[in-house]
XYZ file of C-alpha atoms in Angstrom:
313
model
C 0.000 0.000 0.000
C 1.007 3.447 -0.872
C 1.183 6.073 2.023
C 0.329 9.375 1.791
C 3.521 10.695 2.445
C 4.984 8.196 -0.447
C 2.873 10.266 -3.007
C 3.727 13.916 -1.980
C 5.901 13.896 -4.278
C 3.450 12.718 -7.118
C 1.285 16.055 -6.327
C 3.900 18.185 -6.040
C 5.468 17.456 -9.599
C 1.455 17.352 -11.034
C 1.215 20.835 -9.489
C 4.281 22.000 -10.760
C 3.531 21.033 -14.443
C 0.434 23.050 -13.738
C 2.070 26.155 -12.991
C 4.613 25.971 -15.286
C 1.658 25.384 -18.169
C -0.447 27.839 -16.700
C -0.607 30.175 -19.486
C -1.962 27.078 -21.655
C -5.327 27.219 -19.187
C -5.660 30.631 -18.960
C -7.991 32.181 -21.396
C -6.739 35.492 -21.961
C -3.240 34.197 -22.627
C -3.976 33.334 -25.933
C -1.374 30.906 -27.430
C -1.293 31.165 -31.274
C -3.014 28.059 -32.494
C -4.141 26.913 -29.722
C -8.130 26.279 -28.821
C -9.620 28.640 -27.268
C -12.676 26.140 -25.555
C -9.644 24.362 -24.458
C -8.463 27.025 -22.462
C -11.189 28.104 -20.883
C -12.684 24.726 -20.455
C -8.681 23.413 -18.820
C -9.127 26.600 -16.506
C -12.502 25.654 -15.400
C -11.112 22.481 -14.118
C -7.994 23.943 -12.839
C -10.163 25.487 -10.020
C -10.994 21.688 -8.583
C -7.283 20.966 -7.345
C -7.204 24.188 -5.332
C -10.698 23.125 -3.901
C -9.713 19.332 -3.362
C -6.921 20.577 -1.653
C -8.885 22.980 0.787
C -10.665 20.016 2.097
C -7.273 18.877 3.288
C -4.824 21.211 3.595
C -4.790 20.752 7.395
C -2.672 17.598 6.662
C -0.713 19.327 3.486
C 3.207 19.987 3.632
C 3.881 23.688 3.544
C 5.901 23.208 0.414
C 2.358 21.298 -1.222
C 0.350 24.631 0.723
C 2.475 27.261 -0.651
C 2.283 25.669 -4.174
C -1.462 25.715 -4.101
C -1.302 28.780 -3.131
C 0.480 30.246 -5.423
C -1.679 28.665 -8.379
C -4.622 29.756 -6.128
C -3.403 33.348 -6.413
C -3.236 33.048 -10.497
C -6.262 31.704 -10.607
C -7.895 34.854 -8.526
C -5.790 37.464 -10.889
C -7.596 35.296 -14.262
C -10.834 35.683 -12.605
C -10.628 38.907 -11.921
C -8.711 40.338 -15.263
C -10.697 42.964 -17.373
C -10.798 40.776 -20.216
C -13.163 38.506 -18.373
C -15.278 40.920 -16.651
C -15.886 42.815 -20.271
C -15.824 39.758 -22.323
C -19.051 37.611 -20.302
C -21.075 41.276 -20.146
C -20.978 41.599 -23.509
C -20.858 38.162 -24.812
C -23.492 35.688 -22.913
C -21.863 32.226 -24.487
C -18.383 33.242 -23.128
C -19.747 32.846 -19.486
C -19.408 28.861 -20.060
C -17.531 27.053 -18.274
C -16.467 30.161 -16.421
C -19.408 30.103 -14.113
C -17.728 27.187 -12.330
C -14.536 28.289 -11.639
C -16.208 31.758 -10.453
C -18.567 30.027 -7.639
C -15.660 27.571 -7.068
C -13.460 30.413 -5.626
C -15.752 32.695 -4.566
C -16.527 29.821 -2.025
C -12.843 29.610 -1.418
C -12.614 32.971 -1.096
C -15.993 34.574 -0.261
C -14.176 38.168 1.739
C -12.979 39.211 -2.471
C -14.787 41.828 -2.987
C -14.244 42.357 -6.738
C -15.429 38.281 -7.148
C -18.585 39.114 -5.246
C -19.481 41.779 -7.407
C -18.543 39.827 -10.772
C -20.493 36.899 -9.629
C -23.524 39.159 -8.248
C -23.484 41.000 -11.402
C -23.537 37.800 -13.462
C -26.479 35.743 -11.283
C -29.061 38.917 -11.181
C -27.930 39.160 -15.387
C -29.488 35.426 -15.285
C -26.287 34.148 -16.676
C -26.218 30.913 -14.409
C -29.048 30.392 -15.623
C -28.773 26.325 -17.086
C -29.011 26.349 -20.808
C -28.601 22.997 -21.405
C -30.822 19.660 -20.852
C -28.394 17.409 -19.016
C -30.169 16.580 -15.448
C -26.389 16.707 -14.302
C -25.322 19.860 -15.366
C -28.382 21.495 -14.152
C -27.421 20.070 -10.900
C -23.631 21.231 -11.330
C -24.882 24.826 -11.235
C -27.433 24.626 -8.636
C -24.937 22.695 -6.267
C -22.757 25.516 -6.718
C -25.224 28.368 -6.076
C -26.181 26.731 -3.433
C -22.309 26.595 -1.810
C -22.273 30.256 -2.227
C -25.663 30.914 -0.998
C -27.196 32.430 -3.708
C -30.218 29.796 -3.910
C -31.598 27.201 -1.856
C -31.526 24.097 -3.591
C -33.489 21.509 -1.342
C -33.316 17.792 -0.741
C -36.423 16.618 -2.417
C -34.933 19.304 -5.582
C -31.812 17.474 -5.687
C -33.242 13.690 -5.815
C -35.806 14.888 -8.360
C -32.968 15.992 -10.549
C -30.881 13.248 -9.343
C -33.549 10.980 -10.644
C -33.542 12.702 -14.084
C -29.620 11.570 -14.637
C -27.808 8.718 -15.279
C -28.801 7.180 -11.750
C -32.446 7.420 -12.323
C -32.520 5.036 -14.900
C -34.324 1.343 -14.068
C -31.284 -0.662 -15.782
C -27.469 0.589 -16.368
C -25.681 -1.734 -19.002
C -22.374 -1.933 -17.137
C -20.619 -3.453 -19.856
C -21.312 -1.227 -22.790
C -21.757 2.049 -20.659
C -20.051 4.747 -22.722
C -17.387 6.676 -21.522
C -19.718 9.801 -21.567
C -22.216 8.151 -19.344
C -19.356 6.889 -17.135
C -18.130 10.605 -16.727
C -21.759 11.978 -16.196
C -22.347 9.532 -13.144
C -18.977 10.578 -11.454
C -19.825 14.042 -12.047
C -23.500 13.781 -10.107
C -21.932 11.849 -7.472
C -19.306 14.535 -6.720
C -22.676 16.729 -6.568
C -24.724 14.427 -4.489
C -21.683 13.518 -1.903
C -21.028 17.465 -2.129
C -17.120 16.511 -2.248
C -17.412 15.299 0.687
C -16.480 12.077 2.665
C -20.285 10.738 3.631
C -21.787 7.972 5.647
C -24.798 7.796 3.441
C -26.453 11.137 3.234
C -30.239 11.202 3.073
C -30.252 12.086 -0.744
C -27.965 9.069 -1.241
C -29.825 6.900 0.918
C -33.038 7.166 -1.120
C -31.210 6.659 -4.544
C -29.613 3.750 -2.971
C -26.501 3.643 -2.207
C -25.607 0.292 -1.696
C -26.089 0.188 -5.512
C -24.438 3.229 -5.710
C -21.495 1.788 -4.075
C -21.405 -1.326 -6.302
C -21.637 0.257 -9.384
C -18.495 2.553 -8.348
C -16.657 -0.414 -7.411
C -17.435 -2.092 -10.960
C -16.702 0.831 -13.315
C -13.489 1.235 -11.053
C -12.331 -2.503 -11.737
C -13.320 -1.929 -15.257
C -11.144 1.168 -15.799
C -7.895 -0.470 -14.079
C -8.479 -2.692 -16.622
C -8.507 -0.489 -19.379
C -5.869 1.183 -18.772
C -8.325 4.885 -18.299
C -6.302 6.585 -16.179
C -8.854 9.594 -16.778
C -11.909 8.405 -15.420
C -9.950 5.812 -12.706
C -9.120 9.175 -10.814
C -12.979 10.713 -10.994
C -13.784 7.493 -9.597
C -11.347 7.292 -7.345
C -13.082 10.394 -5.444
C -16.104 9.045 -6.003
C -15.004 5.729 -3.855
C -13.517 8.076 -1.151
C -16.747 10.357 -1.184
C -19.165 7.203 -0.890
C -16.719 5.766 1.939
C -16.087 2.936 0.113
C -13.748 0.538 1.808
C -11.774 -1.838 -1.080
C -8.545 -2.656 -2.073
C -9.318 -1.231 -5.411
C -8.827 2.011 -3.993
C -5.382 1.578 -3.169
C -5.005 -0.246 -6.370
C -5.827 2.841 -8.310
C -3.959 5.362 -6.131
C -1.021 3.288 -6.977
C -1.763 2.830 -10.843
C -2.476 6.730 -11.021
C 1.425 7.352 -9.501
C 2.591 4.529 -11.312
C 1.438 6.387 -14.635
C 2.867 10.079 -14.284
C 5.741 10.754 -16.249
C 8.929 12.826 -14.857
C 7.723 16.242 -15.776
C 4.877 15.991 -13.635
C 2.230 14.748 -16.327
C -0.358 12.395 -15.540
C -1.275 10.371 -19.406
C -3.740 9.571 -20.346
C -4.515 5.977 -22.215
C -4.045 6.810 -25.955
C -6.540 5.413 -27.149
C -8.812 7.439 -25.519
C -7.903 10.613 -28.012
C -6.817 8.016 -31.144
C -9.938 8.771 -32.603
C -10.184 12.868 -32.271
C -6.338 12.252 -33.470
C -7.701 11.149 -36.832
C -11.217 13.046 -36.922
C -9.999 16.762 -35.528
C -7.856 18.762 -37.657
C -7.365 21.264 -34.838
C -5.358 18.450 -32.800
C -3.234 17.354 -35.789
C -2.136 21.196 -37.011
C -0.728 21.628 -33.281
C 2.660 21.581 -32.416
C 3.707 18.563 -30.040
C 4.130 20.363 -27.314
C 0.879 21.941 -27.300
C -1.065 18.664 -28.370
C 0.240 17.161 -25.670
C -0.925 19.618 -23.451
C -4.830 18.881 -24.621
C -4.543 15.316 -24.745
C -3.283 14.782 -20.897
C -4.516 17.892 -18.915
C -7.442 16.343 -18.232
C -5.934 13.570 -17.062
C -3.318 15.750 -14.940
C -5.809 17.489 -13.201
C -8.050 15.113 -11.588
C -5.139 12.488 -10.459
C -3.893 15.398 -8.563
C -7.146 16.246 -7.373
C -7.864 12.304 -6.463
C -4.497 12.031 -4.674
C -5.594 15.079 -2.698
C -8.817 13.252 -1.722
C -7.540 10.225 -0.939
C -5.833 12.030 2.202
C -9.966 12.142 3.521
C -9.580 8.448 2.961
C-alpha cells in the first residue's frame, strides 16, 4: 500500500507542471493556435485541485500549501482580469464554463470583494441560468449556487434531478456504458456527496446507495483494466466520497502514480484521443508540445485532485 507521504511527491510534480503550463489554461493568454474552448474549459477544471486541496490542507506539507497557493493566487488574478469581466457582459456564451470556476473560488474565497461583485453581477444578469438539458449539469450549477448561498436548492430538488440523470434510470448496461455516461455519473456523485467524505447522506440513501457503491466499485475494476487513467481518478473520489472501503482504492492510487511521467504529467490511455487524433484537424495542425498539453490535462488534473482526496480516505 502506498502512504500518503509516499505520493507527496506525485502532487507536487502534477502541481508544478500546472504552474509551469499555466498560461496554456488561462484564457486570456492566448497561445497562437491553440483552442480557445480548451483554455477556458482546462481553466474551469484547474479550479478543482485548489478546492480538493482545501478540504485537506490541514494535513498538506507547507511546500504542497504554498504551491497551491500560489496557483490559487493566479487563478484569482484570471478571474478577476478585465478581459473577463468585459468579455461575459458583452458576450453571454463566453460565461461557459467560467461560471464554475467563479462560484468555485468565490466559495474559497468569499471576503474578495471584486469576485462578489462579478459573480452578483452575473447571477441577477441570469447568466447561471442552465441552458442545457443534461439533469447533471443542471445540478452542477445549482450545487454551486447553493455553496455560495445564492439559492436554496433543497433535498427533495436534488433527488428529483438526481432521478432525471444517469442514476435514475431502471437498468445501467455496465458493460457497454459509454465513456460519456461513465463521466456523467462521477460528475453527479461529486454533486450528491457534495465533495465530501459521507456515511450515506439522506439524498444518497433514497437513490440507494448500496447500488451506488457497487456500481463505483465495478466501473473502477473496469477502468484499471482499461488502462483509463482519466476516469480511474474521478472514480477514485467518487469511492472516497461514498466511503467505500476496497482494495481497489489503493489499487488505483497506486496505478495513477505509477502512470505520471517525470515532468509531472499524468497520461492519459491513448486510445482514448486516437480517434479525435484522426477526426480533428485542430489536434493534428498543433505543435507537439501543445497537443500534448490537450490530450493529458485532463488527465493531470483530476489524479492530482484524487491524490488530494484520498488524504480524507
Amino acid at each position: 500500500m502506498r502512504t500518503i507521504s509516499n505520493f507527496e511527491r506525485n502532487i507536487e510534480k502534477g502541481i508544478d507542471w500546472v504552474i509551469n503550463n499555466y498560461d496554456y489554461f488561462d484564457p486570456y493568454q492566448r497561445k497562437e493556435n491553440y483552442p480557445e474552448h480548451i483554455s477556458k474549459k482546462s481553466f474551469a477544471e484547474i479550479t478543482l485541485i485548489v478546492f480538493a486541496a482545501k478540504k485537506v490542507e490541514k494535513h498538506l506539507n507547507s511546500v504542497l500549501l504554498n504551491k497551491i497557493e500560489f496557483l490559487s493566487t493566479q487563478i484569482l488574478k484570471t478571474l478577476k482580469s478585465p478581459q473577463l469581466y468585459m468579455g461575459i457582459f458583452k458576450n453571454e456564451r463566453s460565461f461557459k464554463p467560467m461560471e464554475v470556476a467563479l462560484l468555485i473560488m468565490l466559495k474559497l474565497h468569499p471576503e474578495d470583494e471584486l469576485l462578489n461583485k462579478i459573480v452578483l453581477k452575473a447571477f441577477y444578469s441570469g447568466l447561471f441560468d442552465p441552458c442545457v438539458a443534461s439533469a447533471f449539469r443542471h445540478y452542477e450549477v445549482k450545487s454551486f449556487l447553493e455553496m455560495n448561498k445564492l439559492i436554496e436548492f433543497d433535498n427533495k430538488e436534488k433527488i428529483s434531478l438526481a432521478k432525471q440523470s444517469i442514476l435514475g434510470k431502471r437498468q445501467l448496461n455496465l458493460v457497454n456504458m459509454t465513456r460519456l455516461e461513465e463521466y456523467e455519473l462521477t460528475h453527479i456523485l461529486f454533486y450528491l456527496t457534495e465533495w465530501e467524505k459521507i456515511n450515506a447522506n439522506q439524498i444518497i440513501m433514497e437513490l440507494g446507495v448500496n447500488t451506488i457503491q457497487e456500481l463505483v466499485l465495478y466501473l473502477t475494476g473496469k477502468n484499471l483494466l482499461l488502462k483509463n487513467n482519466d476516469l480511474l481518478a474521478e472514480l477514485v473520489m467518487n469511492m472516497v466520497h461514498l466511503n467505500v472501503a476496497h482494495p481497489l482504492l489503493d489499487q488505483s492510487i497506486n496505478t495513477l502514480c505509477e502512470g505520471q511521467r517525470e515532468d509531472g504529467v499524468f497520461e492519459a490511455a491513448s486510445y482514448t484521443y486516437q480517434r479525435a487524433l484522426v477526426e480533428s484537424t485542430t489536434l493534428r495542425s498543433l505543435v507537439d508540445r501543445d497537443r500534448d498539453v490537450v490530450l493529458n490535462y485532463h488527465t493531470t488534473f483530476v489524479s492530482i485532485a484524487a491524490l488530494l482526496t484520498y488524504y480524507l480516505n
